[in-house]
Coordinates of C-alpha atoms and ligand atoms in Angstrom, one line a residue:
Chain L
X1 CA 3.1 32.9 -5.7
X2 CA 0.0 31.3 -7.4
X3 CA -0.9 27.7 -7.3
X4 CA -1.7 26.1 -10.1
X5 CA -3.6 22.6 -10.4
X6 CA -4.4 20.1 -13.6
X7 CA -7.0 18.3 -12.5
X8 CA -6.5 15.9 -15.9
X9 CA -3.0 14.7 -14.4
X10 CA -4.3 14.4 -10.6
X11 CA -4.7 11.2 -9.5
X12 CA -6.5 11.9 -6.0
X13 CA -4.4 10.4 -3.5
X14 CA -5.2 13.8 -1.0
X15 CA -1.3 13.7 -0.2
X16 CA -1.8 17.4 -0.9
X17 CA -5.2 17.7 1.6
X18 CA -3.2 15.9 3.9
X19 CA -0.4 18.7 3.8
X20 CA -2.3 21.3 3.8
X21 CA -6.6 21.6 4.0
X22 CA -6.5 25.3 4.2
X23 CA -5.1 24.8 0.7
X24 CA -6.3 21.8 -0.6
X25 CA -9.7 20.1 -0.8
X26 CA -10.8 16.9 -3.1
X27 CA -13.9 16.7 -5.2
X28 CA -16.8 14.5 -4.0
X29 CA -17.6 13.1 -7.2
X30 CA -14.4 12.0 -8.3
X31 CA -11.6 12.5 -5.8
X32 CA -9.5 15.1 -7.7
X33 CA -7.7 18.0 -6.3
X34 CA -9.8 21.8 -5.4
X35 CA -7.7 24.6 -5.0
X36 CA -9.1 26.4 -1.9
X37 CA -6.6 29.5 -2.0
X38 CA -4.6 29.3 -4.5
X39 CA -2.2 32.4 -3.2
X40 CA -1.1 31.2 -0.4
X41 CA 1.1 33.5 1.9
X42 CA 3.3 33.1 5.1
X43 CA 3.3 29.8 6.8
X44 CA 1.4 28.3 3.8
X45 CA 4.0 28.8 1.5
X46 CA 6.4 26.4 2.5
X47 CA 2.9 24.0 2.8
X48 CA 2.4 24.6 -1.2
X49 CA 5.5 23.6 -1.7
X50 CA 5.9 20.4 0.3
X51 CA 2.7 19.9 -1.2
X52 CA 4.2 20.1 -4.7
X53 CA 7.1 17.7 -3.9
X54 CA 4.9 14.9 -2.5
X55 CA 1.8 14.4 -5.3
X56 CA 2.8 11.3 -6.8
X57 CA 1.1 12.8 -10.3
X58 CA 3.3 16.3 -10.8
X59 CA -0.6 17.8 -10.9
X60 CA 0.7 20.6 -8.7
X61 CA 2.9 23.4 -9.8
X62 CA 4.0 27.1 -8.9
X63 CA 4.0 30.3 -10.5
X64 CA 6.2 32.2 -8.9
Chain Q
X1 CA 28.5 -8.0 -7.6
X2 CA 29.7 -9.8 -11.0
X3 CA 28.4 -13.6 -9.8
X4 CA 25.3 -13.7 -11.6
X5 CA 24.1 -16.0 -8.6
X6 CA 24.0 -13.0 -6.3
X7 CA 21.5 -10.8 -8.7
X8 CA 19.0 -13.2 -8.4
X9 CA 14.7 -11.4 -7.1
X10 CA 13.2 -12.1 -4.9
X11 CA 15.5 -11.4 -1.9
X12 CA 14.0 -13.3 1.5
X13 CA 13.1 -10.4 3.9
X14 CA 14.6 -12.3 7.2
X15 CA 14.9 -9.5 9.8
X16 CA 12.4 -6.5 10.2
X17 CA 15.0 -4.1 11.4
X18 CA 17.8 -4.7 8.4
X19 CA 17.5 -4.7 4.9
X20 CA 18.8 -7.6 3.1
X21 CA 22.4 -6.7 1.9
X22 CA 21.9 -7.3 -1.8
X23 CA 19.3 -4.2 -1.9
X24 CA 22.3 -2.0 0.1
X25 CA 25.0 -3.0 -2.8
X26 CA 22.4 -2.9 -5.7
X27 CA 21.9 0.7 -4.6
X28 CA 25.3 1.3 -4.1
X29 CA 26.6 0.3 -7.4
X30 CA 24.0 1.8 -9.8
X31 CA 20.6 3.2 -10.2
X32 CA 19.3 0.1 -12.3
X33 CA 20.5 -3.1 -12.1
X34 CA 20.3 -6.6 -14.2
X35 CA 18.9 -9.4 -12.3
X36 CA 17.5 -12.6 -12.4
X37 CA 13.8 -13.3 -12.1
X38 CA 11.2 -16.2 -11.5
X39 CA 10.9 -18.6 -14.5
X40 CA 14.2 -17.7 -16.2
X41 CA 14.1 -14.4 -16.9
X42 CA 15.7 -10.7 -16.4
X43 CA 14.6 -7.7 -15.1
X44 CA 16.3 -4.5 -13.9
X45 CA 16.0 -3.3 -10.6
X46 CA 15.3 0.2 -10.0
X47 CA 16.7 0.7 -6.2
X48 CA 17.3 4.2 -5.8
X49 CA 14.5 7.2 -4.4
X50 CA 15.2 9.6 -7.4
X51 CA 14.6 6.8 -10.0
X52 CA 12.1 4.8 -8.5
X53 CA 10.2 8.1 -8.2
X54 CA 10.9 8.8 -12.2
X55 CA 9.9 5.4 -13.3
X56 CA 6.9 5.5 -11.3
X57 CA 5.4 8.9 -12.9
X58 CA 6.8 8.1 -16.6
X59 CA 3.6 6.7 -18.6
X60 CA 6.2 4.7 -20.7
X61 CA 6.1 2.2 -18.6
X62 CA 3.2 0.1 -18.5
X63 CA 1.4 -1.6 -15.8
X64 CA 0.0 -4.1 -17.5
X65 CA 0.5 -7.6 -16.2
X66 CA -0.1 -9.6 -19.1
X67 CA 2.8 -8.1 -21.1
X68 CA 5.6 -10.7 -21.8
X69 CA 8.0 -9.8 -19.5
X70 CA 5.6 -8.4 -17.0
X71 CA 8.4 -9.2 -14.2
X72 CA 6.4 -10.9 -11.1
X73 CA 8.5 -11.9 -8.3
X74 CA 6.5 -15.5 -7.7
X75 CA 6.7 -18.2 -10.7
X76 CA 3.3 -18.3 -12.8
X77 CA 2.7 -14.4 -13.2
X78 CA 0.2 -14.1 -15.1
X79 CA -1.6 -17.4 -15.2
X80 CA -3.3 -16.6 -12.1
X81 CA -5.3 -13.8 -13.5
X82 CA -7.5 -16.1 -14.8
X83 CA -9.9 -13.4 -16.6
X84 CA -8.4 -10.5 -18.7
X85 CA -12.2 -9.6 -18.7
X86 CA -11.8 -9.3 -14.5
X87 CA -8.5 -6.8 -15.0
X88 CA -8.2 -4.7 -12.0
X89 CA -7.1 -1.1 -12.4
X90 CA -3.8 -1.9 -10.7
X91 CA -2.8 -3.5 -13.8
X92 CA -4.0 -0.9 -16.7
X93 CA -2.3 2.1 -18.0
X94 CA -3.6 5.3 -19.2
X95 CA -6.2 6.4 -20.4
X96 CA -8.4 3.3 -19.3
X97 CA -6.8 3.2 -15.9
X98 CA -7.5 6.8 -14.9
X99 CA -11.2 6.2 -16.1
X100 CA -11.8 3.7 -13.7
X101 CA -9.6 5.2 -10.9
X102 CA -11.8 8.0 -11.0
X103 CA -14.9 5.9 -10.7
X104 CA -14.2 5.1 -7.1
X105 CA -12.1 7.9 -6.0
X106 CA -15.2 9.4 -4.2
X107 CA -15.2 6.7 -2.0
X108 CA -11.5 7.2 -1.0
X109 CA -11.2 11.2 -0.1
X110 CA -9.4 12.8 2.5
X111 CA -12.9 13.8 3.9
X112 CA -14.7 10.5 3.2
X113 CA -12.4 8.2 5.1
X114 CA -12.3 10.9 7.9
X115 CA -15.8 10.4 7.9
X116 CA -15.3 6.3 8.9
X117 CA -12.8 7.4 11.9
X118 CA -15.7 7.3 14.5
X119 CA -16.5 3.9 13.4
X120 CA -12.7 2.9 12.8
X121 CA -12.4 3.7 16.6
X122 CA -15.2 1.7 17.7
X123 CA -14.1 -1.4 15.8
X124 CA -10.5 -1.6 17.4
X125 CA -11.6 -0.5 20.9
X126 CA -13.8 -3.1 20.4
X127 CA -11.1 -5.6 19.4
X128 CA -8.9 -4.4 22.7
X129 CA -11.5 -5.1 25.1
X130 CA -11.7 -8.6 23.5
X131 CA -7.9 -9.2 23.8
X132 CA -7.8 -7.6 27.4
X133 CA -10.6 -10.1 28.5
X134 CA -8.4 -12.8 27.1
X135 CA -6.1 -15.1 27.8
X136 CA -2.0 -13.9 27.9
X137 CA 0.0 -14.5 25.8
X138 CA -2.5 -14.0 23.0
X139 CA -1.4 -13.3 19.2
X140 CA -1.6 -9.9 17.9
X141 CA -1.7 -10.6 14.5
X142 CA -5.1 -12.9 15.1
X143 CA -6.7 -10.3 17.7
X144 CA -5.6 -7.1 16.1
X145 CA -3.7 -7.2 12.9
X146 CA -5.9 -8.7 10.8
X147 CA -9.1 -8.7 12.5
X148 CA -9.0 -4.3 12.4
X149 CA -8.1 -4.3 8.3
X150 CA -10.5 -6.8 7.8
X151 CA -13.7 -5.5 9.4
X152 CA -13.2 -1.9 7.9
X153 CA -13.0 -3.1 4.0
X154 CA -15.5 -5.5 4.3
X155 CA -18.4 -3.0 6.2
X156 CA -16.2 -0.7 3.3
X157 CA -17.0 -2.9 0.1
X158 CA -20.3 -4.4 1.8
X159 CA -18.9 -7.7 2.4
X160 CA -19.9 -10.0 4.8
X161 CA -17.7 -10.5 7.4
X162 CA -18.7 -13.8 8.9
X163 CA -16.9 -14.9 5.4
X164 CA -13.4 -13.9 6.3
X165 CA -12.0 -17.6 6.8
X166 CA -13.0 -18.3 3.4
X167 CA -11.2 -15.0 1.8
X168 CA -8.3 -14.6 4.5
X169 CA -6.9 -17.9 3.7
X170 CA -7.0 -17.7 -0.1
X171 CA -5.5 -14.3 -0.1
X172 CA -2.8 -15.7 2.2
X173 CA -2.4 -18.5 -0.5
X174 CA -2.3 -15.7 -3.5
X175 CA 0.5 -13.6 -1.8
X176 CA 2.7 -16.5 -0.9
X177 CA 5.4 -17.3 -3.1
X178 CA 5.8 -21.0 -1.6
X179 CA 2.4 -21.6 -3.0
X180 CA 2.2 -23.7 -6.3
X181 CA 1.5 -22.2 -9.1
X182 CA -2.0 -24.9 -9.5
X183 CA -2.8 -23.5 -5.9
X184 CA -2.6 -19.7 -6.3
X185 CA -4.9 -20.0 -9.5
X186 CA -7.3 -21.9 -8.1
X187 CA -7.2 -19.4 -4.7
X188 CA -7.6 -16.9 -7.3
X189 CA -10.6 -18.3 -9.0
X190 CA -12.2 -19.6 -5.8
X191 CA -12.0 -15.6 -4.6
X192 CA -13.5 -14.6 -8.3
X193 CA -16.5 -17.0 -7.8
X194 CA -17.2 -16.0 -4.4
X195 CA -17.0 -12.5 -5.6
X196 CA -18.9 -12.9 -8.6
X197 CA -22.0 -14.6 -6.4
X198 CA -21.6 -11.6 -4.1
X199 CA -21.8 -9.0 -7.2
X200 CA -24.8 -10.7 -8.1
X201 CA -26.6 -10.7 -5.3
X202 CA -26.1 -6.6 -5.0
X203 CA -27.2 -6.3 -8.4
X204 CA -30.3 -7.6 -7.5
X205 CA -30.9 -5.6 -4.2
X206 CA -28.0 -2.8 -4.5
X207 CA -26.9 -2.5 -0.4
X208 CA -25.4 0.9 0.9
X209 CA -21.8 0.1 0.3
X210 CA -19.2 0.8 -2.2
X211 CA -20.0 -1.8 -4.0
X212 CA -23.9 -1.6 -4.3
X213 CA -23.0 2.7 -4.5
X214 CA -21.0 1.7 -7.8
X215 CA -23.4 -0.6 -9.4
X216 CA -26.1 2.0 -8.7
X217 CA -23.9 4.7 -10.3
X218 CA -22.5 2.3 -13.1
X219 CA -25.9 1.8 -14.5
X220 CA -27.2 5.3 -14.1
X221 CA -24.2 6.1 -16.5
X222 CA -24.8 3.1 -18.6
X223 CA -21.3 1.6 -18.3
X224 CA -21.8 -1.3 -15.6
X225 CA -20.0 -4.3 -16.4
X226 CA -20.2 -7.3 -14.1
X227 CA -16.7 -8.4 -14.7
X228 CA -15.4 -4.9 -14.3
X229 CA -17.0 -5.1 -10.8
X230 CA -15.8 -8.2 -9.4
X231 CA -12.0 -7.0 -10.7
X232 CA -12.9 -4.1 -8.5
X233 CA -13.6 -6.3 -5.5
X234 CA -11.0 -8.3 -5.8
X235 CA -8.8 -6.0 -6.1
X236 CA -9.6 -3.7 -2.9
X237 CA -10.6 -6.8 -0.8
X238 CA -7.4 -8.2 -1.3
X239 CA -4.8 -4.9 -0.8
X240 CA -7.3 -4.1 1.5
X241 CA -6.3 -6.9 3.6
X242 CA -2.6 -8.1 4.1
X243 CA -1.3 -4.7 3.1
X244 CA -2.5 -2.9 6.9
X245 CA -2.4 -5.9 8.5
X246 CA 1.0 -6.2 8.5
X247 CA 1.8 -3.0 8.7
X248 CA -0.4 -3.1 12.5
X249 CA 2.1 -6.4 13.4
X250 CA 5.5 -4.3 12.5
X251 CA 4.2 -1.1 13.6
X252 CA 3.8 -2.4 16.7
X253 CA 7.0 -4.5 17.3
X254 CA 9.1 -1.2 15.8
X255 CA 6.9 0.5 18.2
X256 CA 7.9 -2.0 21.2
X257 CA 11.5 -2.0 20.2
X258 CA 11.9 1.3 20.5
X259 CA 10.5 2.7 23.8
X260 CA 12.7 6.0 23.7
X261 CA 10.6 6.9 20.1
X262 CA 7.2 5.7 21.4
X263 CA 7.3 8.0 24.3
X264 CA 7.3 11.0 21.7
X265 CA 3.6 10.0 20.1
X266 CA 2.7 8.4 23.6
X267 CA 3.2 12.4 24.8
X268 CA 1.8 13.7 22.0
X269 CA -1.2 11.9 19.9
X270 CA -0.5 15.1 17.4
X271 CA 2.4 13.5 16.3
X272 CA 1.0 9.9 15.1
X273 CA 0.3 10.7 11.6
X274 CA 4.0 11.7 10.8
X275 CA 5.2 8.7 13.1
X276 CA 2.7 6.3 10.9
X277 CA 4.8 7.9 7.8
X278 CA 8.3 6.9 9.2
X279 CA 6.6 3.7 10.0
X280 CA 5.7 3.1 6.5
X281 CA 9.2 4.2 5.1
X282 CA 10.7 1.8 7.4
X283 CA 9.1 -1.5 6.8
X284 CA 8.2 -0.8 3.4
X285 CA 6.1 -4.1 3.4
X286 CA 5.4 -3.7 -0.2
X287 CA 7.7 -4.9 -3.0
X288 CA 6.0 -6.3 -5.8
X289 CA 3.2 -4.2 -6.6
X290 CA 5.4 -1.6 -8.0
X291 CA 6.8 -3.6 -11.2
X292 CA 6.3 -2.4 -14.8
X293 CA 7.1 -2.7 -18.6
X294 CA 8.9 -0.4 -20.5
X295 CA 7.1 0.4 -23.6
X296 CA 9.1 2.1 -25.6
X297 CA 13.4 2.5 -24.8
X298 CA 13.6 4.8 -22.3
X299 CA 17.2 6.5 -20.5
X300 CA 17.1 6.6 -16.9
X301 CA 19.6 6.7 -14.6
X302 CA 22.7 5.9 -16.8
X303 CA 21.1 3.2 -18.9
X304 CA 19.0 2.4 -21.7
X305 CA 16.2 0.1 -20.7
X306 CA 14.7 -1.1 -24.0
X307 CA 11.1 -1.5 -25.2
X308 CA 9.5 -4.4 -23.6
X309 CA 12.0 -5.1 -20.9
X310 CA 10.8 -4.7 -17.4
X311 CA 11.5 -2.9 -14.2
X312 CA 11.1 -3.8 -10.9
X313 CA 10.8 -0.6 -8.3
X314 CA 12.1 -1.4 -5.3
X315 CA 10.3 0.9 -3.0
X316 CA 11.8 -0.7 0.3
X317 CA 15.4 0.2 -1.2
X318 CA 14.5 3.9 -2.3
X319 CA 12.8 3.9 0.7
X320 CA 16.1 3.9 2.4
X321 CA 18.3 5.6 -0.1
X322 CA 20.8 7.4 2.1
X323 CA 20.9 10.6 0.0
X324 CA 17.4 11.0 0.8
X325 CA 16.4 9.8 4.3
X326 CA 19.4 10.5 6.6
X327 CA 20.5 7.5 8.5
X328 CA 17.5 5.5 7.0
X329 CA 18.4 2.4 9.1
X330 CA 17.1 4.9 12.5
X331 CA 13.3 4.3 13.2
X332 CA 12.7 8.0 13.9
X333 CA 8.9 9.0 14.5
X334 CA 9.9 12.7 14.1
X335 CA 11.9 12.4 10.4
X336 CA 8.6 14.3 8.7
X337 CA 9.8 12.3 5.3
X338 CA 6.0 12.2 3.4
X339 CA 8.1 11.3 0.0
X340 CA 8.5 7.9 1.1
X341 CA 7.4 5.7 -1.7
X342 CA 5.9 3.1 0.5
X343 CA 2.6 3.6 -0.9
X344 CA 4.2 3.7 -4.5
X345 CA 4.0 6.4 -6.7
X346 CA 2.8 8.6 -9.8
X347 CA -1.0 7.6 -11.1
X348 CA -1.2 3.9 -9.4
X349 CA -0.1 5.1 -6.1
X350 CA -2.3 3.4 -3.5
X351 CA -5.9 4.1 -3.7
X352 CA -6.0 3.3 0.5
X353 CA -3.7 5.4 1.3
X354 CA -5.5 7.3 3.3
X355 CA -7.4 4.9 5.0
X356 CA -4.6 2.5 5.6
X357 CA -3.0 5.9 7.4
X358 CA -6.2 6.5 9.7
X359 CA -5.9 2.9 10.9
X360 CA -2.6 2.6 11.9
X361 CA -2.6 5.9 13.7
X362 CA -6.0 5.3 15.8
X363 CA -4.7 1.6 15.9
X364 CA -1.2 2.4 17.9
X365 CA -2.7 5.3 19.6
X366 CA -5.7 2.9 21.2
X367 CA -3.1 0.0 21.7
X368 CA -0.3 2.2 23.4
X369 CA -3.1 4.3 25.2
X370 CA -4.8 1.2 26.3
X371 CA -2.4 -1.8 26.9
X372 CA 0.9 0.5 28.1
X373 CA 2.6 -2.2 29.6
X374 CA 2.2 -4.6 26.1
X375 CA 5.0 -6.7 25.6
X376 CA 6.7 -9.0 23.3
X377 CA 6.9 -12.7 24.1
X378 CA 9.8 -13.6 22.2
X379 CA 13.3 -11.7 20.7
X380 CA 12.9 -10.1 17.5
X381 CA 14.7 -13.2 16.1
X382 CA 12.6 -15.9 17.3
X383 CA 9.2 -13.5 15.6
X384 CA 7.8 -15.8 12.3
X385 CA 8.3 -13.1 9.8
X386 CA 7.0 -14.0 6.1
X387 CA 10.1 -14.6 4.4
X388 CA 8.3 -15.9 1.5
X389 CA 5.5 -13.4 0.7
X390 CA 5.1 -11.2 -1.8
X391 CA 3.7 -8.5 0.8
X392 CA 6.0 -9.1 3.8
X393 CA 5.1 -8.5 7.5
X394 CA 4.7 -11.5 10.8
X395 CA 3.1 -14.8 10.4
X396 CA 2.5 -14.1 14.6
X397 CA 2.8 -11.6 17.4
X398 CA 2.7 -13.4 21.0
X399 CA 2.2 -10.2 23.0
X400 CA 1.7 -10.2 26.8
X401 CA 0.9 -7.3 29.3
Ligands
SF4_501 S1 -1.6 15.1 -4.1 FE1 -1.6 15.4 -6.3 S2 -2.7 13.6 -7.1 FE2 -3.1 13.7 -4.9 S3 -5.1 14.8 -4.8 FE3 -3.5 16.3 -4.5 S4 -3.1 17.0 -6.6 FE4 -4.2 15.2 -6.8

């Protein structure tokens, strides 16, 4: 499974940080989503995926 | 529901624990429904999770408040944003809204606001000691509720706090719906001027704060506008205010009304930050915010709403959609629902978020922690609840210990 992120759609509300901050981190400059590991395994999985469901701006999808 | 009399926004919010029976048939019926609006006109009424959620991402629908039939819940709409030149970014649509989203989003991270907990902490412990030293009863909403929102965002913007009287009671003034039209504007442009002085002054002597960071920043990239900044301003001092406030006065009573369900983060301070979701699902204190114009005619949800019509979301409704939160009347502190809508959703979700959630969780761990035997004064049904504001939450908390 491979996270991917579009940084032009993400709106920087950290929902996804919040899930998860082994996954997720936000820029400094101008809030929007890093990718920290973006193939997660195990116990993270389900984390990428609630993380999916909950940004408000569909910037997060899976490959899987 | 065919009595045209009983589809009539707003809906008075009487009881903190029920939602007002029109939203629970609304939803019932359809996803999006006809109703009468302030000054004589019609809206539809998105009341359902799965739509509210779809009209909130779709870029069709515009944010814009001086559209036509930008539907606002309290007569005059648009006359009391007395400067187009002021517009806050909670009224602009793409691309121009994402620009200037993205010019304060540094100041709103995950990691920055986790940087202000020490701080945060210090401020309502401060607040505590205060009301413990104090008489009894004493009013939460005065020693707590407001007080804890109100200090953050002002040492947050870099406004003075000894000025709060002046900008409490004119926010108070903008969010009621009782308030004349003549009043709210001049609230408004009161605010505006007090703002505008303040700008001014950090343009001349730029202070360590988000505003004096922006202006700094601004002019390095050559795109500072001094109206753009007091929109700013306005804007985050106002949501900044009422919106935690009264989510600190119903917190709590939900919180004192339901011993059994405190017991579980009193146990366990891990488990605040989920309770602080269900919290927000629950009271859903926002309902206006979340209102839009369609901008071209878009399908959703069985119907056809046309160009130019508009659409209120009603987040506390989808907020308690049954085919999404199970028994959504239960207060449960353990439900782990994060796709409430409470915060609203899709590129204007709430730029606080995060920082309104790090409040409420140190605030009810420090209260609960600190004051275990707080109490209520009166029933539920004797609490002043604001009926008749556009961000609802308690006009007073008479707590005793
Ligand atoms: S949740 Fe979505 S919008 Fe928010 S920071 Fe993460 S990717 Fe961006």
């Amino acid at each position: 499974m491979k996270i991917i992120a579009d940084t032009g759609k993400c709106v920087g509300a950290g929902q996804c940080v919040l899930t998860e901050p082994a996954l997720f981190d936000q820029s400094e400059e101008d809030g929007t989503v890093i990718v920290l590991n973006d193939t997660p395994d195990g116990e993270l999985v389900e984390k990428a995926r609630e993380a999916v469901n909950i940004c408000p701006s569909q910037a997060l999808s899976l490959e899987e | 529901m065919t009595a045209t009399e009983e589809l009539r926004m707003p809906v008075a919010r009487t009881c903190p624990f029920s939602q007002p029976e029109q939203y629970v048939r609304m939803r019932e019926a359809s996803a999006l429904t006809r109703v009468q609006i302030p000054g004589g006109k019609e809206a539809w009424v998105a009341s359902r999770h799965e739509e509210a959620r779809q009209i909130l991402g779709d870029r069709r629908f515009s944010s814009d408040r001086f559209l036509p039939n930008f539907p606002f819940l309290a007569e005059g709409g648009a006359a009391i944003l007395t400067n187009a030149k002021q517009k806050a970014m909670i009224g602009m649509d793409a691309p121009e809204h994402g620009e200037a989203r993205r010019e304060v989003l540094g100041e709103f991270t995950v990691k920055r606001v986790e940087a202000m907990r020490p701080r945060i902490q210090e401020i309502v412990d401060g607040l505590i000691d205060e009301l413990l030293a104090g008489p009894k009863p004493a009013d939460l909403v005065e020693k707590l509720s407001l007080p804890v929102p109100s200090l953050v965002i002002c040492e947050l913007l870099g406004v003075p706090y000894a000025d709060h009287d002046y900008f409490q009671q004119r926010t108070m003034a903008l969010i009621r719906r009782s308030t004349t039209v003549e009043d709210r504007k001049k609230a408004s442009e009161e605010l505006r001027e007090y703002l505008s002085g303040l700008v001014s002054a950090k343009e001349k002597d730029p202070t360590d704060d988000l505003l004096g960071r922006q202006i700094v920043k601004r002019r390095d990239q050559g795109n500072y506008d001094h109206d753009a900044m007091i929109g700013l301003a306005f804007l985050l001092l106002v949501a900044g205010h009422e919106t935690t406030a009264n989510m600190i006065s119903l917190g709590t009573i939900g919180l004192l009304e339901n011993p059994g369900q405190r017991a579980t983060i009193e146990a366990d301070p891990g488990k605040t930050l989920l309770a602080v979701e269900e919290l927000l699902r629950y009271f859903t204190i926002v309902e206006g915010a979340t209102a839009r114009v369609a901008t071209e005619d878009v399908e959703i949800g069985g119907v056809t709403i046309k160009a130019g019509e508009g659409v209120l979301v009603l987040g506390y409704a989808a907020n308690w959609d049954p085919d999404v939160f199970e028994s959504p009347e239960k207060l449960d502190l353990e439900r782990g629902a994060r796709h409430h809508v409470a915060f609203g959703f899709g590129p204007h979700q709430c730029l606080g978020q995060n920082l309104a959630r790090m409040e409420l969780q140190i605030v009810f761990d420090t209260l609960f922690r600190r004051v275990p035997t707080l109490k209520s004064v009166l029933p539920v049904d004797e609490i002043p609840v604001k009926e008749d504001a556009t961000i609802f939450g308690l006009y007073q908390l008479p707590v005793t210990w």
